[in-house]
Short mmCIF file of C-alpha atoms (C1' of nucleotides) in Angstrom, two decimals:
data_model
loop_
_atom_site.label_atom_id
_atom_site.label_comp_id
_atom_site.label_asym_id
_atom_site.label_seq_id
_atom_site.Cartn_x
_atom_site.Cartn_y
_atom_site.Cartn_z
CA UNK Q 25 -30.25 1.22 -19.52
CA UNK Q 26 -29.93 -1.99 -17.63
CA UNK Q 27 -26.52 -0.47 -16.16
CA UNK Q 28 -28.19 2.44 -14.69
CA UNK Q 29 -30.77 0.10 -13.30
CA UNK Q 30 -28.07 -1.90 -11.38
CA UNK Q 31 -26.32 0.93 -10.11
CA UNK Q 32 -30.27 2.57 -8.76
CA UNK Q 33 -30.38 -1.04 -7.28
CA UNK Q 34 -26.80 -0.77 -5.85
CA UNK Q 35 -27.67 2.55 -4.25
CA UNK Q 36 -31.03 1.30 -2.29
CA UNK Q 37 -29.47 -1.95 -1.20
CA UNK Q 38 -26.92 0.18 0.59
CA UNK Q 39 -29.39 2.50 1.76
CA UNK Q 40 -28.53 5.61 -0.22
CA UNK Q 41 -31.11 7.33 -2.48
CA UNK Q 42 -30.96 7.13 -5.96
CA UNK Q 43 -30.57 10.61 -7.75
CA UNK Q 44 -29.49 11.88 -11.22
CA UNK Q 45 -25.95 13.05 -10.37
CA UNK Q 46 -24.95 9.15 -9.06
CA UNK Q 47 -26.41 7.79 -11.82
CA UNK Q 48 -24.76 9.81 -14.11
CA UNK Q 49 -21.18 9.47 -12.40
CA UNK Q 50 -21.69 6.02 -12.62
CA UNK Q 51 -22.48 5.52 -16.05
CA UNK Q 52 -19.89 7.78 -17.33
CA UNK Q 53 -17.35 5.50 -15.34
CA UNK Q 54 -18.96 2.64 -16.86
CA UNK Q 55 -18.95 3.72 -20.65
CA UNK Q 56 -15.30 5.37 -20.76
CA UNK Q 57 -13.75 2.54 -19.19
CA UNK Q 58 -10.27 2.96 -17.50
CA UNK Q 59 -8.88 5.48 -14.92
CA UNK Q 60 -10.54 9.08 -14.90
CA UNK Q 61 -9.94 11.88 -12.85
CA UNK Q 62 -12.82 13.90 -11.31
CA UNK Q 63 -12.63 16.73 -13.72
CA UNK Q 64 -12.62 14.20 -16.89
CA UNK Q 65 -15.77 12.68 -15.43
CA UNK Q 66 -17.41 15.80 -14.79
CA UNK Q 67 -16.03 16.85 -17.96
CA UNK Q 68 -17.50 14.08 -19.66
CA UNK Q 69 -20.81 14.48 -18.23
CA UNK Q 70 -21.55 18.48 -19.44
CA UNK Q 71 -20.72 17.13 -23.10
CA UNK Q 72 -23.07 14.05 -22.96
CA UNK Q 73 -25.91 16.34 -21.43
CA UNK Q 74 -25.51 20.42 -22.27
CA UNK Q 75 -28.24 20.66 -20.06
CA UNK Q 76 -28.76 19.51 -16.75
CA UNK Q 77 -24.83 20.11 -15.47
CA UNK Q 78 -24.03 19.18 -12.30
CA UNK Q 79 -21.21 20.70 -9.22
CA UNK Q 80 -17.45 19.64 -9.56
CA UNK Q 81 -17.93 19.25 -5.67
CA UNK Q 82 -20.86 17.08 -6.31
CA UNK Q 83 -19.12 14.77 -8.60
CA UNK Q 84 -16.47 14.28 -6.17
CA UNK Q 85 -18.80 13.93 -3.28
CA UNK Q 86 -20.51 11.05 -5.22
CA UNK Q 87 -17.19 9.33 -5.92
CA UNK Q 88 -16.66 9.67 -2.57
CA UNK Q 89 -20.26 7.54 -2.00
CA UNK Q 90 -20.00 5.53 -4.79
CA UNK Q 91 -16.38 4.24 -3.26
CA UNK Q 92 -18.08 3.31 0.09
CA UNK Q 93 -20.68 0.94 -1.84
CA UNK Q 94 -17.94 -0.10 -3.86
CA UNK Q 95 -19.13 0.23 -7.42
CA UNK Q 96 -15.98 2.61 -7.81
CA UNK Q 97 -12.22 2.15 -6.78
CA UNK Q 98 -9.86 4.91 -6.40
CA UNK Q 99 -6.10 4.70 -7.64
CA UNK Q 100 -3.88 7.63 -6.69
CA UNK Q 101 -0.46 8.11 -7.86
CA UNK Q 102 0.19 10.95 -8.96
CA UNK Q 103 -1.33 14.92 -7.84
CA UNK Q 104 -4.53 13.76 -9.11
CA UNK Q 105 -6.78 10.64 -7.75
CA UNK Q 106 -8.48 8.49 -10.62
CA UNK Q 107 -10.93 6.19 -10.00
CA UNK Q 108 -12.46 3.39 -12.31
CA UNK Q 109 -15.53 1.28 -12.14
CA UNK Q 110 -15.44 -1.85 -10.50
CA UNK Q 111 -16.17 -4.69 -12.72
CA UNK Q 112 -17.42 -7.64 -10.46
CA UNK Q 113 -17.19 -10.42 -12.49
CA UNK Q 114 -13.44 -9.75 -13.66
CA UNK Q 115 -11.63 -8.17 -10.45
CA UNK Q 116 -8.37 -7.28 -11.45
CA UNK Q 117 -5.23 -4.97 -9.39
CA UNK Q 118 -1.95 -3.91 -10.73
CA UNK Q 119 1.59 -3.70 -10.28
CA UNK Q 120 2.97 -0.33 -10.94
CA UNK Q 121 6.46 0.25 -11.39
CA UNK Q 122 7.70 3.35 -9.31
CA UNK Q 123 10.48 4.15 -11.88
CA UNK Q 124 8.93 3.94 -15.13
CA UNK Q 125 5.28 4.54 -14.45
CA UNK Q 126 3.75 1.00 -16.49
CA UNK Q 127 1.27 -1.18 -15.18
CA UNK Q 128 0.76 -4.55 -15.16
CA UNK Q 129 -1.92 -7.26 -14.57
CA UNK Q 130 -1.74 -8.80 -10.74
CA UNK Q 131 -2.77 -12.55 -11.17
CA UNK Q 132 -6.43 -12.35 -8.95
CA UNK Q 133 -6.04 -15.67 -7.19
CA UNK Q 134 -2.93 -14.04 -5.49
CA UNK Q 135 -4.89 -10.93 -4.19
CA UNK Q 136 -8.12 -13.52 -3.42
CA UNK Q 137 -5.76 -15.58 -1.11
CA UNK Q 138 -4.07 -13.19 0.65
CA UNK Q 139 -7.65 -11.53 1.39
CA UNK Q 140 -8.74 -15.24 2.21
CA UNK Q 141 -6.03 -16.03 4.99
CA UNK Q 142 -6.74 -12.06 6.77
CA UNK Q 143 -10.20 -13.52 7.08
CA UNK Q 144 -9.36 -16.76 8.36
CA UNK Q 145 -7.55 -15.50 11.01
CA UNK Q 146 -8.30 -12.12 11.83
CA UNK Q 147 -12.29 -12.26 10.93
CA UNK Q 148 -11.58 -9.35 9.10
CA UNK Q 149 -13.36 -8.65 5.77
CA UNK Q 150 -10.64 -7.26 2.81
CA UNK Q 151 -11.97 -4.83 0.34
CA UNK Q 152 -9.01 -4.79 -1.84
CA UNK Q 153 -11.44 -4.16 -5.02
CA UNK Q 154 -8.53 -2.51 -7.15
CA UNK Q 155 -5.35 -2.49 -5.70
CA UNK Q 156 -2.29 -0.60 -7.43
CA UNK Q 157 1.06 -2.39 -5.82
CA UNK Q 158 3.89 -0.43 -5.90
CA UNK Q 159 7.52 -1.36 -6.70
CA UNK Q 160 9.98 -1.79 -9.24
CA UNK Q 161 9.08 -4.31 -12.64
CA UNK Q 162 11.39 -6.40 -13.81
CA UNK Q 163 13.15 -4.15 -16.73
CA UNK Q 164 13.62 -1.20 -13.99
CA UNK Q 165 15.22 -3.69 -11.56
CA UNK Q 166 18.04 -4.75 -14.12
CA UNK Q 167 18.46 -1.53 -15.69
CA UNK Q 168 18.99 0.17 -11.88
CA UNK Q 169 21.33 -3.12 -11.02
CA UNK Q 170 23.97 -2.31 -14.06
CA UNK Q 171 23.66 1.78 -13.23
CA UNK D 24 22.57 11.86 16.80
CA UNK D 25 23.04 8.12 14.71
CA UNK D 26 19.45 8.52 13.65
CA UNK D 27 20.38 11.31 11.99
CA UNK D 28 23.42 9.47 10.07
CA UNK D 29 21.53 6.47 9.04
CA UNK D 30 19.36 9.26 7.27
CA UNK D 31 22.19 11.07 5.40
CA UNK D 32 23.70 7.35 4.50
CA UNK D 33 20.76 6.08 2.84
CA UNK D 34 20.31 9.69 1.23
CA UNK D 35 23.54 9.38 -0.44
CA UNK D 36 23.06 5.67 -1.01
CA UNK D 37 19.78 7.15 -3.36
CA UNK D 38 22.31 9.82 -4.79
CA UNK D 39 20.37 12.01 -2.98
CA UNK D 40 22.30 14.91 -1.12
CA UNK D 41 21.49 15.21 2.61
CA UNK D 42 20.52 18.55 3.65
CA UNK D 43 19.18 20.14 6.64
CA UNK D 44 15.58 20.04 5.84
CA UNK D 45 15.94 16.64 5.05
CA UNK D 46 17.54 15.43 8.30
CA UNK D 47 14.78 17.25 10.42
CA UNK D 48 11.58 16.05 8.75
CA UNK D 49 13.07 12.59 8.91
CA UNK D 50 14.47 13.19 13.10
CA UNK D 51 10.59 14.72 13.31
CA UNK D 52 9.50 11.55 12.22
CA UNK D 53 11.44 8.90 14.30
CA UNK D 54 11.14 10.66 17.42
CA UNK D 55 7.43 11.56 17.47
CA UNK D 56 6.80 7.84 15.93
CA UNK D 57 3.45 7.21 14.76
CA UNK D 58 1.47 8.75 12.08
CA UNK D 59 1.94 12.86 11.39
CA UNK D 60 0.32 15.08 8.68
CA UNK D 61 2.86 17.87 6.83
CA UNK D 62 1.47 20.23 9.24
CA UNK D 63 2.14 18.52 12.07
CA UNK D 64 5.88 17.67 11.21
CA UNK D 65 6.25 21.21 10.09
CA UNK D 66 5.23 22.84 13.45
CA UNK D 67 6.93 20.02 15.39
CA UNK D 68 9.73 21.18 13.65
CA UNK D 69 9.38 24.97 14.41
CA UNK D 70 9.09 24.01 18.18
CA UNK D 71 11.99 22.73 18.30
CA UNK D 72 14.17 25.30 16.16
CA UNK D 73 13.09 28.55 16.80
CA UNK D 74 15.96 29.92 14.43
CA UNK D 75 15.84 28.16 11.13
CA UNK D 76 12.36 27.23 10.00
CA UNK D 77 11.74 25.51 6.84
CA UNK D 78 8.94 25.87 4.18
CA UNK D 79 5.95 24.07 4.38
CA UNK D 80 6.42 23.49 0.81
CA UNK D 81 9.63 21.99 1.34
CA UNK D 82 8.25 19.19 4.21
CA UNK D 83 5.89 18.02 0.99
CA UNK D 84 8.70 18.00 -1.25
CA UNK D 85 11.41 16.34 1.41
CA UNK D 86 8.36 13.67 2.04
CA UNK D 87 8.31 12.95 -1.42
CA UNK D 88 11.59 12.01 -1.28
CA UNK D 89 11.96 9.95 1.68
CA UNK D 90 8.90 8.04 0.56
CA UNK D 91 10.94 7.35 -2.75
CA UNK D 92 13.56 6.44 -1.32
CA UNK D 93 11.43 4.40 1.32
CA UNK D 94 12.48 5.48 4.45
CA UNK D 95 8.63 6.71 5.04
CA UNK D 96 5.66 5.78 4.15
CA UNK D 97 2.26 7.38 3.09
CA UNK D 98 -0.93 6.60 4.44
CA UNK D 99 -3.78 8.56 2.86
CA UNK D 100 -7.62 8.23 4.32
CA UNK D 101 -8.82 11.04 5.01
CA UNK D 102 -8.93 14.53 4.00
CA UNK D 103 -5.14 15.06 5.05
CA UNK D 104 -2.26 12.31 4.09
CA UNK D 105 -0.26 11.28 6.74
CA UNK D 106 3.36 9.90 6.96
CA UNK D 107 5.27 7.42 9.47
CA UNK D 108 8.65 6.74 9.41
CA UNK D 109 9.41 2.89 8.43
CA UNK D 110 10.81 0.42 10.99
CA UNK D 111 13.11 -1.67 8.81
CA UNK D 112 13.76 -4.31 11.97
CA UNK D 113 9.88 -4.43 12.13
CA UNK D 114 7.91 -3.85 9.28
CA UNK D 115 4.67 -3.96 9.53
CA UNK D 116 1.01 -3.28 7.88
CA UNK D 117 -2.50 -1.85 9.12
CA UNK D 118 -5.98 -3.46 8.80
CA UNK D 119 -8.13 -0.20 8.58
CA UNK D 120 -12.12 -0.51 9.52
CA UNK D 121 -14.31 1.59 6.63
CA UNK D 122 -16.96 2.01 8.97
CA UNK D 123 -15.19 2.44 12.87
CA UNK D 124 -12.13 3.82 11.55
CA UNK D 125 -10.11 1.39 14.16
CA UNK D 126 -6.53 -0.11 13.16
CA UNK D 127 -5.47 -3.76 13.39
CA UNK D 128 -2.04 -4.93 13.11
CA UNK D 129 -1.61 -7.47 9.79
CA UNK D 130 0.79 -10.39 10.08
CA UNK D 131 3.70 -9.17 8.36
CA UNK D 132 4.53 -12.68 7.28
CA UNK D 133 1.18 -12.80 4.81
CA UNK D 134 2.69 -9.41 2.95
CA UNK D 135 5.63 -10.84 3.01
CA UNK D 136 4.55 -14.47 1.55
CA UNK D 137 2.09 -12.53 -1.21
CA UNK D 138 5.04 -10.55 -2.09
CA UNK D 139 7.50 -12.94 -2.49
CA UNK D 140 4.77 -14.78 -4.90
CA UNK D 141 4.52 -11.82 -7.22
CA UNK D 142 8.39 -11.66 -7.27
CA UNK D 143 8.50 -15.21 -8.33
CA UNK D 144 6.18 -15.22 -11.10
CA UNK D 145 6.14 -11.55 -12.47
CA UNK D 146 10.22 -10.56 -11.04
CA UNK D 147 8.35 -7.48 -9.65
CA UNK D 148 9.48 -6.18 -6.77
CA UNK D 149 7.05 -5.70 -4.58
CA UNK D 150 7.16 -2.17 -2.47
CA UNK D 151 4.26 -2.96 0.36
CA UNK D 152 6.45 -1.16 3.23
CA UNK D 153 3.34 -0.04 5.42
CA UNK D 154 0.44 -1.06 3.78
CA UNK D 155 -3.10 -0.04 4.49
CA UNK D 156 -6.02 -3.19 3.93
CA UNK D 157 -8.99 -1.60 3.87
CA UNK D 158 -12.08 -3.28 4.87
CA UNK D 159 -14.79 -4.63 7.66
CA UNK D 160 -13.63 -5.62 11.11
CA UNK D 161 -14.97 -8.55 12.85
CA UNK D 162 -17.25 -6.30 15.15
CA UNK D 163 -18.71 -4.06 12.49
CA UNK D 164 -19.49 -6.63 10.17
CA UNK D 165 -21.52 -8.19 12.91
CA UNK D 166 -23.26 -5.32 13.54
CA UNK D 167 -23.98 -5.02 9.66
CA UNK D 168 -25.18 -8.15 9.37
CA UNK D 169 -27.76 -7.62 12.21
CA UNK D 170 -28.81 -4.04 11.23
"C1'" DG M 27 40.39 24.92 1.30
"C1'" DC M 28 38.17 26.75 -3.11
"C1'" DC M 29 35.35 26.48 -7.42
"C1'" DC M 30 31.86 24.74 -10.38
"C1'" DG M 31 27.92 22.26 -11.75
"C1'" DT M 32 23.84 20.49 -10.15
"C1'" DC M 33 20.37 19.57 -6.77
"C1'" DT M 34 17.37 21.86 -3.23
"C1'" DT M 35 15.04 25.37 -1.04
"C1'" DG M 36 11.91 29.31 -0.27
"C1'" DC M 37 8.59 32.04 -1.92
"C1'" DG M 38 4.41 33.01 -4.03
"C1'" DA M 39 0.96 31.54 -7.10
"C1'" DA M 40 -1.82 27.83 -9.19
"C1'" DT M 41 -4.39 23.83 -8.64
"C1'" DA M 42 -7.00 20.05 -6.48
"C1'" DT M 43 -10.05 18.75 -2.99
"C1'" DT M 44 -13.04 19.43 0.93
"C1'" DC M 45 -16.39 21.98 3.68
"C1'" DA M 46 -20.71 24.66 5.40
"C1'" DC M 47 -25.14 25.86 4.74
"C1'" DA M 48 -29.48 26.86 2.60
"C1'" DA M 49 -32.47 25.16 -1.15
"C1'" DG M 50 -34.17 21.16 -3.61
"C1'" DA M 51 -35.30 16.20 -4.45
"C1'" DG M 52 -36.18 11.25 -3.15
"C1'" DT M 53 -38.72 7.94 -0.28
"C1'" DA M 54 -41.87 6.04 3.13
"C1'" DC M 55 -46.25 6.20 4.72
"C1'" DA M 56 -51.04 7.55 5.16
"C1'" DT V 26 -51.68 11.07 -4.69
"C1'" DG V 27 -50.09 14.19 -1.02
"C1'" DT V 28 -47.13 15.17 2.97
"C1'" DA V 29 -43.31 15.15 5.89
"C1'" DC V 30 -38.83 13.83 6.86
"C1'" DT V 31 -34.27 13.26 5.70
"C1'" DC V 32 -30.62 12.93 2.44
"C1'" DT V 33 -28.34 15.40 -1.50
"C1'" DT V 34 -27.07 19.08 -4.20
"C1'" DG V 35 -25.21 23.68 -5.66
"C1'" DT V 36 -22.73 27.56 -4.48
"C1'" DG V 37 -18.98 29.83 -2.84
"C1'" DA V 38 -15.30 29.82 0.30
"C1'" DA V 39 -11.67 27.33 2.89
"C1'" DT V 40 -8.08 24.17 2.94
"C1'" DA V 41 -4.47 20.99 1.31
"C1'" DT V 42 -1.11 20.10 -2.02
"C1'" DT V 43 1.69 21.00 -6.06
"C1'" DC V 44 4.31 23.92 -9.23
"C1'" DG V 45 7.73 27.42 -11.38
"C1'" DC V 46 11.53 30.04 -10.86
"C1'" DA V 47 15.43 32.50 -8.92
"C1'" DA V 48 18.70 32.24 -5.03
"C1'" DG V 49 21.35 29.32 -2.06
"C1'" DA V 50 23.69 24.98 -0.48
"C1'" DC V 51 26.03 20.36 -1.23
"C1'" DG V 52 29.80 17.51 -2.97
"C1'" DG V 53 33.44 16.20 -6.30
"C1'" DG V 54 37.75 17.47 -8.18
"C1'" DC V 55 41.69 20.51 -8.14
#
DNA sequence: GCCCGTCTTGCGAATATTCACAAGAGTACA
DNA sequence: TGTACTCTTGTGAATATTCGCAAGACGGGC
């Protein structure tokens, strides 16, 4: 329960209320782990409670929220946004290649130092929380070099 | 009427065939310059030729392509995406304010130094054409800070 | 210059996402 | 604890974007 307690926290440090259908995005993100669309969250949240369901608009609407306070990042690519939670203590972004559609692990010192110098010198603060770079990995560059 | 070559070159550079629609979104898009929604390059277009109008479905699909084969880039926030044609003499990147919504100009020389890092140690290639940091500017998070 | 195979387009329909507004729920304060 | 004020939600409708398929256009080879 401790999760749900942080994200209430979360909420009222940012000076949104706390109410059932946050806490319930939230800890959905938070238990499935990975990249979810809006309907697999709200999906996800009707099986875990047949009860009390709550709006398809709402759930995006709190994603929406829950983006601004940045507990949850947003990855498009593709006709349908997914968003993830953010994990604070192990920030992490990705490379993802344009041709074949894999992901890899950006080294976080990289993205930490680029944010660091924007600061320095333009006194502006980065939210780069969980950044998808695009481009092409190494296998599509050689493969597209001998075509 | 080179604009309009350069296009059809790099089109059949990409193995891509240049077509009409294809020219105009991408002549829409150097000569109004700045940052236009579908809709807007779609009537721009009709303005200008009364006779043969093109499918709204078709600017989506001909942005697509032009964003895959980079000459434009994509720059979502908001309810409505919104494209810009890219200035290979002068690339360049946006800081974007979450909370005033104002635009900063990024040093294209830090994208270009965090790029070439990732392409030395992962041989990705790094696709960061017109890149949108979002964040806090200098004025808004010193109005945070005292609110 | 003409023909063929393939890529693109236009159309209409399907889907994803946002919006407006009235009803309901959370929070501060007495 | 009760009350009032404001923020959120649910509903249904509006909007933005994508998709499928048949017809049309581009480009290579003759």
């Amino acid at each position: 329960m401790s999760c749900e307690q942080e994200t209430a926290l979360a909420l009222h440090a940012a000076g949104r209320r706390s109410t059932t259908p946050r806490i319930k995005v939230a800890s959905a993100l938070q238990h499935a782990g990975g990249h979810l669309t809006a309907e697999e969250i709200h999906a996800l949240i009707q099986e875990t409670d047949h009860q009390a369901a709550i709006a398809l608009s709402t759930v995006y609407r709190t994603l929406e929220t829950l983006k601004e306070i940045r507990l949850v990042a947003e990855a498009d690519g593709g006709p349908r946004a997914t968003y993830e939670w953010v994990d604070r203590e192990h920030p992490h972004s990705h490379l993802m290649c344009r041709a074949c559609g894999r992901e890899a692990m950006l080294p976080p010192q990289f993205v930490a130092e680029f944010a660091s110098r924007i600061e320095a010198t333009a006194g502006f603060e980065v939210h780069l929380d969980h950044f998808v770079v695009p481009g092409l990995c190494a296998d599509c560059r050689a493969t597209e070099g001998r075509a």
